[in-house]
PDB file of C-alpha atoms in Angstrom:
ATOM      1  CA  UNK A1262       0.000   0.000   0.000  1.00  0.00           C
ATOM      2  CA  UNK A1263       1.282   3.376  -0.632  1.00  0.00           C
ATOM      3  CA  UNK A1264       1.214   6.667   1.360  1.00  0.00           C
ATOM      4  CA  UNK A1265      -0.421   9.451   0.652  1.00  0.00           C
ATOM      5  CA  UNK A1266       0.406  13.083   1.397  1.00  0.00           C
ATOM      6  CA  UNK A1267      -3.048  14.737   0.658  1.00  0.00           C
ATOM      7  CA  UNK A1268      -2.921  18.529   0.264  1.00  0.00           C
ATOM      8  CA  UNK A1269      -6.420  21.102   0.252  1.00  0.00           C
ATOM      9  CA  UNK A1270      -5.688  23.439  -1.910  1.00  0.00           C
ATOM     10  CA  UNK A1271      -6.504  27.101  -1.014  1.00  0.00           C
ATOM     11  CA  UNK A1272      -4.643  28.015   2.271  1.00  0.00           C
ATOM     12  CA  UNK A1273      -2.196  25.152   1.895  1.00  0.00           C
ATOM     13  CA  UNK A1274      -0.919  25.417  -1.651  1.00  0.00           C
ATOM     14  CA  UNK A1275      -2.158  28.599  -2.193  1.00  0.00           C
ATOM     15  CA  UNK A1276      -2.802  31.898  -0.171  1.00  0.00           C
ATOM     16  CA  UNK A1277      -6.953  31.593   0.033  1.00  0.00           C
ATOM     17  CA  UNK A1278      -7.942  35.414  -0.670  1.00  0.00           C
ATOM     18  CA  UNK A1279     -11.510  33.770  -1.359  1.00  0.00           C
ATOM     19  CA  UNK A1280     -12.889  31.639  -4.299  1.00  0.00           C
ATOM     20  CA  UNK A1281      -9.343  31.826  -6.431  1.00  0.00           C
ATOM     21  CA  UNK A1282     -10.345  30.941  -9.783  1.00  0.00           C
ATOM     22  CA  UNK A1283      -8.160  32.967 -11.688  1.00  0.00           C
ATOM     23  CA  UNK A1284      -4.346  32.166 -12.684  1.00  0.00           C
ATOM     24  CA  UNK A1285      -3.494  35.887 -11.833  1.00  0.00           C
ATOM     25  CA  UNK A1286      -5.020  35.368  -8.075  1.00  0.00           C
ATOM     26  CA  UNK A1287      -3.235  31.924  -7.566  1.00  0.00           C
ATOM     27  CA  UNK A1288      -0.551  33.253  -5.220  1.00  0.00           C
ATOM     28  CA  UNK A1289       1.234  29.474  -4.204  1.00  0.00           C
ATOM     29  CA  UNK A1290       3.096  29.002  -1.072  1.00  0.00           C
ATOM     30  CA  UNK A1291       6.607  29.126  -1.225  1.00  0.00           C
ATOM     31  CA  UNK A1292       7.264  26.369   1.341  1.00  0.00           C
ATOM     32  CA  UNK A1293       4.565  23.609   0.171  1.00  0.00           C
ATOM     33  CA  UNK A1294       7.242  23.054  -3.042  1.00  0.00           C
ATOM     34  CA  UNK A1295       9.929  21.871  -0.463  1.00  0.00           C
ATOM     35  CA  UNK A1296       6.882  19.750   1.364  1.00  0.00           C
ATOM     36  CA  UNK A1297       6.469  18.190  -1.310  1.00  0.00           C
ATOM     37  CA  UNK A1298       9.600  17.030  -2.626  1.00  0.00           C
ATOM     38  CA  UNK A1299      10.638  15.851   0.870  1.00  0.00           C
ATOM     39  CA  UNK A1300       7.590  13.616   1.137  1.00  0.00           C
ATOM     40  CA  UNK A1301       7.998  12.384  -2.576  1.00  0.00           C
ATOM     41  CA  UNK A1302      11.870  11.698  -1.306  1.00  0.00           C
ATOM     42  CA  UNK A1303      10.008   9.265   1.075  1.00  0.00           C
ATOM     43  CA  UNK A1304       7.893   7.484  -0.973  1.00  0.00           C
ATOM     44  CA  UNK A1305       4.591   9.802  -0.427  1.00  0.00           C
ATOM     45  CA  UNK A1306       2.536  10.083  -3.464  1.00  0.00           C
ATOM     46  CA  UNK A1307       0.655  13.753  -3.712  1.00  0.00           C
ATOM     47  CA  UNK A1308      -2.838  14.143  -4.106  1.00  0.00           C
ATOM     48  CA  UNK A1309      -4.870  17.364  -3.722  1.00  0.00           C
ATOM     49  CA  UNK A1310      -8.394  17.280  -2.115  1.00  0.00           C
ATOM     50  CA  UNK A1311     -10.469  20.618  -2.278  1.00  0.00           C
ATOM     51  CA  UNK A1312     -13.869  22.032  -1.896  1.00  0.00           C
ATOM     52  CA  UNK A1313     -14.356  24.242  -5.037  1.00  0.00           C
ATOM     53  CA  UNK A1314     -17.749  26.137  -4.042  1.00  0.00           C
ATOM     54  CA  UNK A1315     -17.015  29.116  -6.593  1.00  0.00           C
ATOM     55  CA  UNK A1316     -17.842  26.886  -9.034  1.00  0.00           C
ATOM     56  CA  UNK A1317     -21.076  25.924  -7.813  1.00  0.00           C
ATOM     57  CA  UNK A1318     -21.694  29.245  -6.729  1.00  0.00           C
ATOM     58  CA  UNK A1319     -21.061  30.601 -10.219  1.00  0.00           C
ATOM     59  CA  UNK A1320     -17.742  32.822  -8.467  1.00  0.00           C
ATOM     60  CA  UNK A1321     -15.759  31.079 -11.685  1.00  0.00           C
ATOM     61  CA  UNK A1322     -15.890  28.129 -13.870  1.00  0.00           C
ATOM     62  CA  UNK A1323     -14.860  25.079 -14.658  1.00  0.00           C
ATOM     63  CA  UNK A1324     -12.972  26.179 -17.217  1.00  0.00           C
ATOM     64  CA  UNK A1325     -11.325  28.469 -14.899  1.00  0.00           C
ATOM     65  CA  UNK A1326     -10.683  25.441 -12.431  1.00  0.00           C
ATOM     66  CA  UNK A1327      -9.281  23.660 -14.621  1.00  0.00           C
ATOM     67  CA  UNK A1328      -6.650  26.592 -16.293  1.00  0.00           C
ATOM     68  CA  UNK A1329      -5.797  26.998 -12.514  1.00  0.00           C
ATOM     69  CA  UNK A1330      -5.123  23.425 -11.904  1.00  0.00           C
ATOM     70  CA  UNK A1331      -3.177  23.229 -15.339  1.00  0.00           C
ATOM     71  CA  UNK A1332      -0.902  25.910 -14.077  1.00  0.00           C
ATOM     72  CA  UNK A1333      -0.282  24.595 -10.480  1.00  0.00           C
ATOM     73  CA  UNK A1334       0.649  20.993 -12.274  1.00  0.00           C
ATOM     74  CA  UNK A1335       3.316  22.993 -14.594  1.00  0.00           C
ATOM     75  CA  UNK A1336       4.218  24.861 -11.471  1.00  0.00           C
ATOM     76  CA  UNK A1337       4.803  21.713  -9.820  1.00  0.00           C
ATOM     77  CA  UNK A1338       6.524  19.806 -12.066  1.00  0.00           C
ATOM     78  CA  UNK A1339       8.748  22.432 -13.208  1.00  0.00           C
ATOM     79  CA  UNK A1340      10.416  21.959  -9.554  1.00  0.00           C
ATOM     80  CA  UNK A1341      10.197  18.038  -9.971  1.00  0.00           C
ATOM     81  CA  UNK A1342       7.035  17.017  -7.776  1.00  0.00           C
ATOM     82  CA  UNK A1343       4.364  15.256  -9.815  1.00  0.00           C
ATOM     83  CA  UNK A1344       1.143  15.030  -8.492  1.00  0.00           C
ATOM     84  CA  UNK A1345      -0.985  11.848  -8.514  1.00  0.00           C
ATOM     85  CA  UNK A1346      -4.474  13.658  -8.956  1.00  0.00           C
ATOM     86  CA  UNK A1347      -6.837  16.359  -8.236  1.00  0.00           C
ATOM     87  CA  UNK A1348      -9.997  15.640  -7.015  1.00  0.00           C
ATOM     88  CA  UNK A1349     -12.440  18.648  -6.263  1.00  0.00           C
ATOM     89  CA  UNK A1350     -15.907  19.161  -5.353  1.00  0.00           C
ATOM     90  CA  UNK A1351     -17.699  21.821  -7.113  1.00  0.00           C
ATOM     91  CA  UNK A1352     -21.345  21.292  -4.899  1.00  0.00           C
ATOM     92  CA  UNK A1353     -22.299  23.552  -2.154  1.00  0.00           C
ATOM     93  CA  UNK A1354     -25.695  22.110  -0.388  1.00  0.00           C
ATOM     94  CA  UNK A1355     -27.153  25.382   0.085  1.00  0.00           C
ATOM     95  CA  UNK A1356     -25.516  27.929  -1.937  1.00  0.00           C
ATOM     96  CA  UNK A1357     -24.809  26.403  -5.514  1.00  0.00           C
ATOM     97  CA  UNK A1358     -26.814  27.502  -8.546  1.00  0.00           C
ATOM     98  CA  UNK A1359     -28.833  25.171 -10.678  1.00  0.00           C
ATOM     99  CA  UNK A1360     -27.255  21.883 -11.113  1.00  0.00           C
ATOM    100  CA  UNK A1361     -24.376  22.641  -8.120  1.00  0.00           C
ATOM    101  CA  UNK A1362     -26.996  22.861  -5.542  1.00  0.00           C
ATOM    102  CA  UNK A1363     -26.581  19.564  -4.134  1.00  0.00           C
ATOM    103  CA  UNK A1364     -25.291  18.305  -0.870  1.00  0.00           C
ATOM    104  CA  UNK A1365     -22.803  15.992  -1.839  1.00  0.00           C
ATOM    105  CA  UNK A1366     -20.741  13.160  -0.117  1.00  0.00           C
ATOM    106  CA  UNK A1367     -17.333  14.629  -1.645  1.00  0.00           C
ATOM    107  CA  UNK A1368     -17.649  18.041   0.001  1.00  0.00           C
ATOM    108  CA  UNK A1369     -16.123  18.215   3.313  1.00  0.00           C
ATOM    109  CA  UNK A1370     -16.410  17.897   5.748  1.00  0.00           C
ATOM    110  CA  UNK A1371     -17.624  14.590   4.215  1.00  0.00           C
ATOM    111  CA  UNK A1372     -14.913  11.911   3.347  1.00  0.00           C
ATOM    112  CA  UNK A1373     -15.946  10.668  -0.002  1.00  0.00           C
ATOM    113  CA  UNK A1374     -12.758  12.643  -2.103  1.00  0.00           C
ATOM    114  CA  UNK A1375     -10.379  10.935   0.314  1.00  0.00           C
ATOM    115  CA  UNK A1376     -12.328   7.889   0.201  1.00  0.00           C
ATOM    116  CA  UNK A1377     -12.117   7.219  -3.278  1.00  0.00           C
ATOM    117  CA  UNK A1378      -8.340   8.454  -3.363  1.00  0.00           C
ATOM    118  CA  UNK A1379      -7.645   5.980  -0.728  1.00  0.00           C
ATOM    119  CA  UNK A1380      -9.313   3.000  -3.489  1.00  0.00           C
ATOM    120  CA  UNK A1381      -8.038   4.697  -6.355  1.00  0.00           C
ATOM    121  CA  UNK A1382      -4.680   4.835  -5.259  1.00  0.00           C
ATOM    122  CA  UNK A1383      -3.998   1.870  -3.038  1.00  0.00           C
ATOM    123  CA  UNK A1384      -3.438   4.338  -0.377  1.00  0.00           C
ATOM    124  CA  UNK A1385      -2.907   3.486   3.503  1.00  0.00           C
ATOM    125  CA  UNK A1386      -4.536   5.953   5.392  1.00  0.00           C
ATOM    126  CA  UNK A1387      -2.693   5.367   8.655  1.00  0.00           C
ATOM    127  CA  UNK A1388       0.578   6.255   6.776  1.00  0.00           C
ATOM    128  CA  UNK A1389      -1.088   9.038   5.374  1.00  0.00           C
ATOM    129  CA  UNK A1390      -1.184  12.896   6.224  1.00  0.00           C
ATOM    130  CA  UNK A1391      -3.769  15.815   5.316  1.00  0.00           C
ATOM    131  CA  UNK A1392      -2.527  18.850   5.025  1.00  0.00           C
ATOM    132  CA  UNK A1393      -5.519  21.512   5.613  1.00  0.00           C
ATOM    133  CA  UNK A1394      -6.554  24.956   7.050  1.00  0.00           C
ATOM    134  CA  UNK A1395      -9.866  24.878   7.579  1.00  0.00           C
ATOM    135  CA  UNK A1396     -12.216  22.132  10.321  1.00  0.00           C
ATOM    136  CA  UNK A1397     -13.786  20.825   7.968  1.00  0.00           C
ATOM    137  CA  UNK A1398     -10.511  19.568   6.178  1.00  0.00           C
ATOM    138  CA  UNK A1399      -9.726  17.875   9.698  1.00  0.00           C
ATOM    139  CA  UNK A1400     -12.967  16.503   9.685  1.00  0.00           C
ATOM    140  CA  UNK A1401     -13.015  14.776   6.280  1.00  0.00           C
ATOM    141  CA  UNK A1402      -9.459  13.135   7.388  1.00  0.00           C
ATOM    142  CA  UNK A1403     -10.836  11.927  10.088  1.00  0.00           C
ATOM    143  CA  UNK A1404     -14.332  10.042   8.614  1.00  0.00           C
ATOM    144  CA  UNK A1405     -11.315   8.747   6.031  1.00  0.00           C
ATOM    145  CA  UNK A1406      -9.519   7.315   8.948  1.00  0.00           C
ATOM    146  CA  UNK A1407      -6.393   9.112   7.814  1.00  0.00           C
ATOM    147  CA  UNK A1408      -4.149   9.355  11.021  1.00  0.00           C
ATOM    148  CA  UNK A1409      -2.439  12.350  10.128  1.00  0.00           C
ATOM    149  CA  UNK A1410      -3.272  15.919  10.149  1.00  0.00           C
ATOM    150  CA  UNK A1411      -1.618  19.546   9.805  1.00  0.00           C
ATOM    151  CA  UNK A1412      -3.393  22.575  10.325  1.00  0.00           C
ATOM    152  CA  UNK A1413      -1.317  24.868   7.600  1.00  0.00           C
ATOM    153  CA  UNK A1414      -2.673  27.908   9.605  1.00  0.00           C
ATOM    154  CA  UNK A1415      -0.244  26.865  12.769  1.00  0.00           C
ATOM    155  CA  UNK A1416       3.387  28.256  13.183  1.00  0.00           C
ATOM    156  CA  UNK A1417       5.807  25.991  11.455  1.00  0.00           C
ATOM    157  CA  UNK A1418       3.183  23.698  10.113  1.00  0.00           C
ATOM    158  CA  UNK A1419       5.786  22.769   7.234  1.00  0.00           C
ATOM    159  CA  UNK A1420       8.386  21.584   9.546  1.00  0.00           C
ATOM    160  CA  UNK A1421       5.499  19.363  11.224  1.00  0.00           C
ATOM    161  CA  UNK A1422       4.805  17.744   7.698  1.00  0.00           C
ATOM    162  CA  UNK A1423       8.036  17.165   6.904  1.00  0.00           C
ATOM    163  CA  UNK A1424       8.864  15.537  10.329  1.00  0.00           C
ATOM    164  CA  UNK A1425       6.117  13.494   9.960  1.00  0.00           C
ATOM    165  CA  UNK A1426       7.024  12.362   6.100  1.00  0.00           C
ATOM    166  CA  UNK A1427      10.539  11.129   7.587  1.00  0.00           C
ATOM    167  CA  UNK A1428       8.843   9.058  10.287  1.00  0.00           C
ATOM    168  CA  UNK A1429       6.440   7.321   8.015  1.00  0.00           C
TER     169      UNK A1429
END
């Protein structure tokens, strides 16, 4: 079984100023590049898990998800790190417009984009870690049963992934 180094993306990748659907707002986090290539060093395969409300909400589009996402994967592998997928949730259960307005079991604080990462991927959640800002992130790892989490909002939050890479 493999481990997994799951990653939200706005406020741990990113800087979240607020539904970031533009390349020209995608401001990435100096420090999540040497994350990265440490746990990759280790044997962690990278996945990134996120809650993508503008969508739903009509803040952006797809289209602009996906431009974003294009240009954090060049981003990324222009430094080496390859990442093994991107799963997102575009629903919001209250907010979303038209089709989007659905509660779904992929937005989280539900499990279901871990859960299927975990199957996808052959993963071992209790070698895993979740890298997230936000409770509901923590919450999502948790219903996954993935043992490890970092709160990217706490002081030296990088040093406490990359300890915990080099333990696992």
């Amino acid at each position: 079984m493999k481990k997994a180094l799951f990653l939200d993306r706005d406020g741990v990748i990113n800087y979240d100023y607020g539904y970031v659907g533009k390349i020209e707002n995608f401001d990435i986090r100096k420090e999540i590049f040497n994350i990265c290539l440490e746990a990759q060093k280790f044997g962690f395969i990278i996945i990134v898990i996120t809650n993508q409300a503008g969508i739903g909400r009509g803040k952006f589009t797809l289209k602009d998800f996906l431009d974003v996402s294009e240009f954090m994967i060049q981003e990324f592998e222009a430094r080496h790190i390859y990442l093994t997928a991107i799963y997102f949730c575009p629903y919001h259960p209250t907010h979303g417009i038209g089709y989007y307005l659905k509660d779904s079991i992929d937005r989280k604080p539900n499990p279901g984009m871990l859960i299927r990462a975990i199957s996808s991927y052959n993963v071992d959640p209790e070698k895993s870690i979740m890298v997230g800002d936000k409770k509901s992130d923590k919450m999502a790892a948790r219903k996954a049963k993935v043992k490890y989490f970092v709160n990217s909002n706490n002081s030296n939050w990088n040093q406490t992934v990359i300890n915990l890479v080099k333990k696992k």
